[in-house]
mmCIF file of C-alpha atoms in Angstrom:
data_model
loop_
_atom_site.group_PDB
_atom_site.id
_atom_site.type_symbol
_atom_site.label_atom_id
_atom_site.label_comp_id
_atom_site.label_asym_id
_atom_site.label_seq_id
_atom_site.Cartn_x
_atom_site.Cartn_y
_atom_site.Cartn_z
ATOM 1 C CA MET S 1 10.020 -2.607 11.356
ATOM 2 C CA GLY S 2 11.926 -0.741 8.661
ATOM 3 C CA PRO S 3 14.887 1.644 8.735
ATOM 4 C CA GLY S 4 14.437 4.926 10.537
ATOM 5 C CA PRO S 5 14.342 6.374 14.062
ATOM 6 C CA PRO S 6 14.144 3.781 16.867
ATOM 7 C CA ASP S 7 10.824 5.219 18.091
ATOM 8 C CA ARG S 8 9.176 4.731 14.689
ATOM 9 C CA GLN S 9 5.948 2.750 14.897
ATOM 10 C CA PRO S 10 5.985 -0.648 13.170
ATOM 11 C CA ALA S 11 3.596 -1.365 10.334
ATOM 12 C CA GLN S 12 1.134 -4.118 11.242
ATOM 13 C CA ILE S 13 -0.760 -6.767 9.302
ATOM 14 C CA SER S 14 -2.998 -9.665 10.302
ATOM 15 C CA ARG S 15 -2.951 -12.877 8.263
ATOM 16 C CA ARG S 16 -4.425 -16.350 8.700
ATOM 17 C CA TYR S 17 -2.570 -19.643 8.384
ATOM 18 C CA SER S 18 -4.355 -20.210 5.056
ATOM 19 C CA ASP S 19 -2.932 -16.893 3.740
ATOM 20 C CA PHE S 20 0.614 -18.063 4.518
ATOM 21 C CA GLU S 21 -0.188 -21.438 2.995
ATOM 22 C CA ARG S 22 -1.411 -19.816 -0.242
ATOM 23 C CA LEU S 23 1.674 -17.618 -0.397
ATOM 24 C CA HIS S 24 3.958 -20.627 0.054
ATOM 25 C CA ARG S 25 2.118 -22.606 -2.619
ATOM 26 C CA ASN S 26 2.265 -19.762 -5.156
ATOM 27 C CA LEU S 27 5.958 -19.117 -4.556
ATOM 28 C CA GLN S 28 6.770 -22.819 -4.797
ATOM 29 C CA ARG S 29 5.073 -22.974 -8.178
ATOM 30 C CA GLN S 30 7.009 -19.977 -9.508
ATOM 31 C CA PHE S 31 10.398 -20.383 -7.793
ATOM 32 C CA ARG S 32 11.052 -24.073 -7.288
ATOM 33 C CA GLY S 33 14.816 -23.670 -6.914
ATOM 34 C CA PRO S 34 14.979 -20.925 -4.257
ATOM 35 C CA MET S 35 11.920 -22.301 -2.407
ATOM 36 C CA ALA S 36 13.391 -25.803 -2.070
ATOM 37 C CA ALA S 37 15.561 -24.668 0.845
ATOM 38 C CA ILE S 38 12.759 -22.824 2.709
ATOM 39 C CA SER S 39 10.664 -24.864 5.107
ATOM 40 C CA PHE S 40 7.016 -24.060 5.791
ATOM 41 C CA PRO S 41 5.538 -24.386 9.333
ATOM 42 C CA ARG S 42 3.268 -27.400 9.587
ATOM 43 C CA LYS S 43 -0.287 -27.122 10.772
ATOM 44 C CA ARG S 44 -1.046 -29.180 13.854
ATOM 45 C CA LEU S 45 -4.441 -30.832 13.948
ATOM 46 C CA ARG S 46 -4.737 -30.784 17.729
ATOM 47 C CA ARG S 47 -4.202 -28.163 20.409
ATOM 48 C CA ASN S 48 -3.902 -25.487 17.742
ATOM 49 C CA PHE S 49 -4.819 -22.671 20.089
ATOM 50 C CA THR S 50 -2.631 -23.248 23.132
ATOM 51 C CA ALA S 51 -0.292 -20.367 23.995
ATOM 52 C CA GLU S 52 2.735 -22.601 23.468
ATOM 53 C CA THR S 53 1.604 -23.652 19.980
ATOM 54 C CA ILE S 54 0.781 -20.095 18.936
ATOM 55 C CA ALA S 55 4.130 -18.748 20.166
ATOM 56 C CA ARG S 56 6.051 -21.538 18.412
ATOM 57 C CA ARG S 57 4.119 -21.035 15.170
ATOM 58 C CA SER S 58 4.630 -17.283 15.357
ATOM 59 C CA ARG S 59 8.400 -17.750 15.607
ATOM 60 C CA ALA S 60 8.293 -20.246 12.727
ATOM 61 C CA PHE S 61 6.434 -17.789 10.482
ATOM 62 C CA GLU S 62 8.837 -14.980 11.420
ATOM 63 C CA GLN S 63 11.679 -17.238 10.307
ATOM 64 C CA PHE S 64 9.786 -18.192 7.138
ATOM 65 C CA LEU S 65 9.280 -14.544 6.143
ATOM 66 C CA SER S 66 12.871 -13.673 7.038
ATOM 67 C CA HIS S 67 14.105 -16.426 4.720
ATOM 68 C CA LEU S 68 11.891 -15.116 1.906
ATOM 69 C CA GLN S 69 13.131 -11.563 2.406
ATOM 70 C CA ALA S 70 16.760 -12.757 2.362
ATOM 71 C CA VAL S 71 16.498 -14.036 -1.233
ATOM 72 C CA PRO S 72 16.352 -11.111 -3.734
ATOM 73 C CA GLU S 73 14.444 -13.161 -6.310
ATOM 74 C CA LEU S 74 11.737 -13.910 -3.739
ATOM 75 C CA ARG S 75 11.798 -10.516 -2.031
ATOM 76 C CA HIS S 76 10.727 -8.818 -5.276
ATOM 77 C CA ALA S 77 8.095 -11.441 -6.177
ATOM 78 C CA PRO S 78 4.648 -9.857 -6.808
ATOM 79 C CA ASP S 79 2.960 -12.576 -4.726
ATOM 80 C CA LEU S 80 5.013 -11.663 -1.663
ATOM 81 C CA GLN S 81 4.289 -7.963 -2.170
ATOM 82 C CA ASP S 82 0.570 -8.733 -2.530
ATOM 83 C CA PHE S 83 0.669 -10.778 0.675
ATOM 84 C CA PHE S 84 1.922 -7.786 2.653
ATOM 85 C CA VAL S 85 0.027 -4.904 1.044
ATOM 86 C CA LEU S 86 -2.968 -5.852 -1.104
ATOM 87 C CA PRO S 87 -5.517 -6.792 1.629
ATOM 88 C CA GLU S 88 -4.830 -3.497 3.428
ATOM 89 C CA LEU S 89 -5.301 -1.495 0.230
ATOM 90 C CA ARG S 90 -8.571 -3.236 -0.590
ATOM 91 C CA ARG S 91 -9.996 -2.624 2.895
ATOM 92 C CA ALA S 92 -8.871 1.010 2.847
ATOM 93 C CA GLN S 93 -10.449 1.537 -0.575
ATOM 94 C CA SER S 94 -13.730 -0.021 0.545
ATOM 95 C CA LEU S 95 -13.923 2.156 3.676
ATOM 96 C CA THR S 96 -13.101 5.288 1.667
ATOM 97 C CA CYS S 97 -15.831 4.520 -0.859
ATOM 98 C CA THR S 98 -18.384 4.174 1.951
ATOM 99 C CA GLY S 99 -17.348 7.447 3.596
ATOM 100 C CA LEU S 100 -15.647 5.956 6.674
ATOM 101 C CA TYR S 101 -12.665 8.236 6.260
ATOM 102 C CA ARG S 102 -11.136 8.028 9.725
ATOM 103 C CA GLU S 103 -11.082 4.225 9.669
ATOM 104 C CA ALA S 104 -9.794 4.263 6.095
ATOM 105 C CA LEU S 105 -7.053 6.746 6.964
ATOM 106 C CA ALA S 106 -5.509 4.350 9.493
ATOM 107 C CA LEU S 107 -5.389 1.593 6.862
ATOM 108 C CA TRP S 108 -3.961 3.844 4.135
ATOM 109 C CA ALA S 109 -1.291 5.050 6.573
ATOM 110 C CA ASN S 110 -0.419 1.492 7.549
ATOM 111 C CA ALA S 111 -0.260 0.452 3.866
ATOM 112 C CA TRP S 112 2.062 3.380 3.113
ATOM 113 C CA GLN S 113 4.279 2.430 6.045
ATOM 114 C CA LEU S 114 4.352 -1.197 4.877
ATOM 115 C CA GLN S 115 5.453 -0.186 1.385
ATOM 116 C CA THR S 116 8.050 2.222 2.737
ATOM 117 C CA GLN S 117 9.509 -0.171 5.282
ATOM 118 C CA LEU S 118 9.591 -3.188 2.985
ATOM 119 C CA GLY S 119 11.827 -1.131 0.737
ATOM 120 C CA THR S 120 10.678 -2.974 -2.388
ATOM 121 C CA PRO S 121 8.150 -2.051 -5.087
ATOM 122 C CA SER S 122 4.605 -3.304 -4.519
ATOM 123 C CA GLY S 123 3.410 -2.530 -8.023
ATOM 124 C CA PRO S 124 4.069 0.527 -10.159
ATOM 125 C CA ASP S 125 0.992 2.502 -9.099
ATOM 126 C CA ARG S 126 0.290 1.255 -5.589
ATOM 127 C CA PRO S 127 2.349 3.893 -3.768
ATOM 128 C CA LEU S 128 0.550 6.554 -5.813
ATOM 129 C CA LEU S 129 -2.835 4.986 -5.094
ATOM 130 C CA THR S 130 -1.965 4.898 -1.389
ATOM 131 C CA LEU S 131 -1.037 8.583 -1.423
ATOM 132 C CA ALA S 132 -4.295 9.337 -3.230
ATOM 133 C CA GLY S 133 -6.204 7.526 -0.474
ATOM 134 C CA LEU S 134 -4.316 9.444 2.209
ATOM 135 C CA ALA S 135 -4.931 12.769 0.454
ATOM 136 C CA VAL S 136 -8.662 12.096 0.045
ATOM 137 C CA CYS S 137 -9.122 11.052 3.687
ATOM 138 C CA HIS S 138 -7.102 13.973 5.079
ATOM 139 C CA GLN S 139 -9.119 16.361 2.950
ATOM 140 C CA GLU S 140 -12.463 14.888 4.011
ATOM 141 C CA LEU S 141 -11.339 15.063 7.659
ATOM 142 C CA GLU S 142 -10.529 18.781 7.267
ATOM 143 C CA ASP S 143 -6.736 18.466 7.320
ATOM 144 C CA PRO S 144 -5.735 20.268 4.102
ATOM 145 C CA GLY S 145 -2.090 20.614 5.139
ATOM 146 C CA GLU S 146 -1.580 16.840 5.328
ATOM 147 C CA ALA S 147 -3.607 16.322 2.150
ATOM 148 C CA ARG S 148 -1.376 18.782 0.298
ATOM 149 C CA ALA S 149 1.768 17.094 1.647
ATOM 150 C CA CYS S 150 0.526 13.762 0.238
ATOM 151 C CA CYS S 151 -0.054 15.396 -3.151
ATOM 152 C CA GLU S 152 3.461 16.853 -3.134
ATOM 153 C CA ARG S 153 4.948 13.456 -2.299
ATOM 154 C CA ALA S 154 2.988 11.881 -5.157
ATOM 155 C CA LEU S 155 4.073 14.582 -7.607
ATOM 156 C CA ARG S 156 7.709 13.934 -6.672
ATOM 157 C CA LEU S 157 7.169 10.222 -7.354
ATOM 158 C CA LEU S 158 5.509 10.969 -10.686
ATOM 159 C CA GLY S 159 8.291 13.296 -11.815
ATOM 160 C CA ASP S 160 8.001 13.842 -15.558
ATOM 161 C CA LYS S 161 5.724 10.863 -16.260
ATOM 162 C CA ASN S 162 3.431 12.517 -18.799
ATOM 163 C CA PRO S 163 0.653 11.576 -19.167
ATOM 164 C CA HIS S 164 0.096 9.376 -16.127
ATOM 165 C CA PRO S 165 -3.608 8.873 -15.223
ATOM 166 C CA LEU S 166 -2.998 10.181 -11.695
ATOM 167 C CA LEU S 167 -0.891 13.200 -12.654
ATOM 168 C CA ALA S 168 -3.701 15.637 -13.483
ATOM 169 C CA PRO S 169 -5.851 14.656 -10.458
ATOM 170 C CA PHE S 170 -2.876 15.171 -8.117
ATOM 171 C CA LEU S 171 -2.070 18.516 -9.760
ATOM 172 C CA GLU S 172 -5.698 19.642 -9.500
ATOM 173 C CA ALA S 173 -5.858 18.645 -5.826
ATOM 174 C CA HIS S 174 -2.535 20.373 -5.129
ATOM 175 C CA VAL S 175 -3.732 23.599 -6.767
ATOM 176 C CA ARG S 176 -7.012 23.589 -4.862
ATOM 177 C CA LEU S 177 -5.388 22.790 -1.493
ATOM 178 C CA SER S 178 -2.631 25.359 -2.027
ATOM 179 C CA TRP S 179 -5.267 28.027 -2.762
ATOM 180 C CA ARG S 180 -7.147 27.050 0.398
ATOM 181 C CA LEU S 181 -3.978 27.313 2.498
ATOM 182 C CA GLY S 182 -2.754 30.497 0.837
ATOM 183 C CA LEU S 183 0.360 28.786 -0.565
ATOM 184 C CA ASP S 184 2.070 29.027 -3.945
ATOM 185 C CA LYS S 185 0.210 27.060 -6.606
ATOM 186 C CA ARG S 186 1.677 28.557 -9.792
ATOM 187 C CA GLN S 187 3.913 25.652 -10.807
ATOM 188 C CA SER S 188 1.185 23.015 -10.429
ATOM 189 C CA GLU S 189 -1.352 25.320 -12.088
ATOM 190 C CA ALA S 190 0.905 25.871 -15.115
ATOM 191 C CA ARG S 191 1.640 22.168 -15.444
ATOM 192 C CA LEU S 192 -2.043 21.263 -15.254
ATOM 193 C CA GLN S 193 -2.917 23.910 -17.843
ATOM 194 C CA ALA S 194 -0.241 22.539 -20.190
ATOM 195 C CA LEU S 195 -1.733 19.051 -19.921
ATOM 196 C CA GLN S 196 -5.214 20.380 -20.661
ATOM 197 C CA GLU S 197 -4.071 22.469 -23.649
ATOM 198 C CA ALA S 198 -2.278 19.409 -25.065
ATOM 199 C CA GLY S 199 -5.489 17.397 -24.758
ATOM 200 C CA LEU S 200 -3.864 14.956 -22.327
ATOM 201 C CA THR S 201 -6.518 15.388 -19.649
ATOM 202 C CA PRO S 202 -10.135 16.631 -19.605
ATOM 203 C CA THR S 203 -11.164 19.995 -18.169
ATOM 204 C CA PRO S 204 -11.712 19.664 -15.301
ATOM 205 C CA PRO S 205 -9.724 16.460 -14.643
ATOM 206 C CA PRO S 206 -11.260 13.628 -12.600
ATOM 207 C CA SER S 207 -10.809 14.030 -8.878
ATOM 208 C CA LEU S 208 -8.592 11.751 -6.788
ATOM 209 C CA LYS S 209 -11.713 10.446 -5.070
ATOM 210 C CA GLU S 210 -13.347 9.519 -8.387
ATOM 211 C CA LEU S 211 -10.264 7.625 -9.557
ATOM 212 C CA LEU S 212 -9.933 5.924 -6.194
ATOM 213 C CA ILE S 213 -13.501 4.614 -6.380
ATOM 214 C CA LYS S 214 -13.030 3.303 -9.933
ATOM 215 C CA GLU S 215 -9.623 1.668 -9.362
ATOM 216 C CA VAL S 216 -9.677 -2.148 -9.466
ATOM 217 C CA LEU S 217 -7.136 -3.621 -7.065
ATOM 218 C CA ASP S 218 -5.983 -7.040 -8.227
#
């Protein structure tokens, strides 16, 4: 759970013991000092699946993650961010590429909520990529209003970052969706035209869907 109204839905992830183990090993290698004081839940060889064992292990992993989040140096570590967000983004991208937009939308939304509620950066372009996924899925599911809102959020994040690879595709999508909804598109249209006249993006620019398919998540 992150900050916000008490009725806000929590973001959810599912990870195996081996995922936690890999995270612990990677962080130990990079941050020997801070990690020395953080204990890792042991794996029992017997009775691994009793309710008592699962509940105890769950509490131990909650404590483990809380300790990691309490140390700024660890909280901002790329490996910890990848642990929370990267598997969701990869699954969402794969479902989007195969046209399963409703299933993908749930994963993109969960990934966005994870990034928002963690309150720490998960890579410079991942929030933008997540918004691109949300915009594409909303558009394919005939919800242009939500798709446009995602584009506007992305454009606020981008600010004056010229030329960012996602800027022109978000502007193009915003113009097209605004026209469809009968809303003002002049500012985005002028900005996109300026990019094209400066030779900073092709005419027409690549679509959000095209960039989403080509993006390599690592």
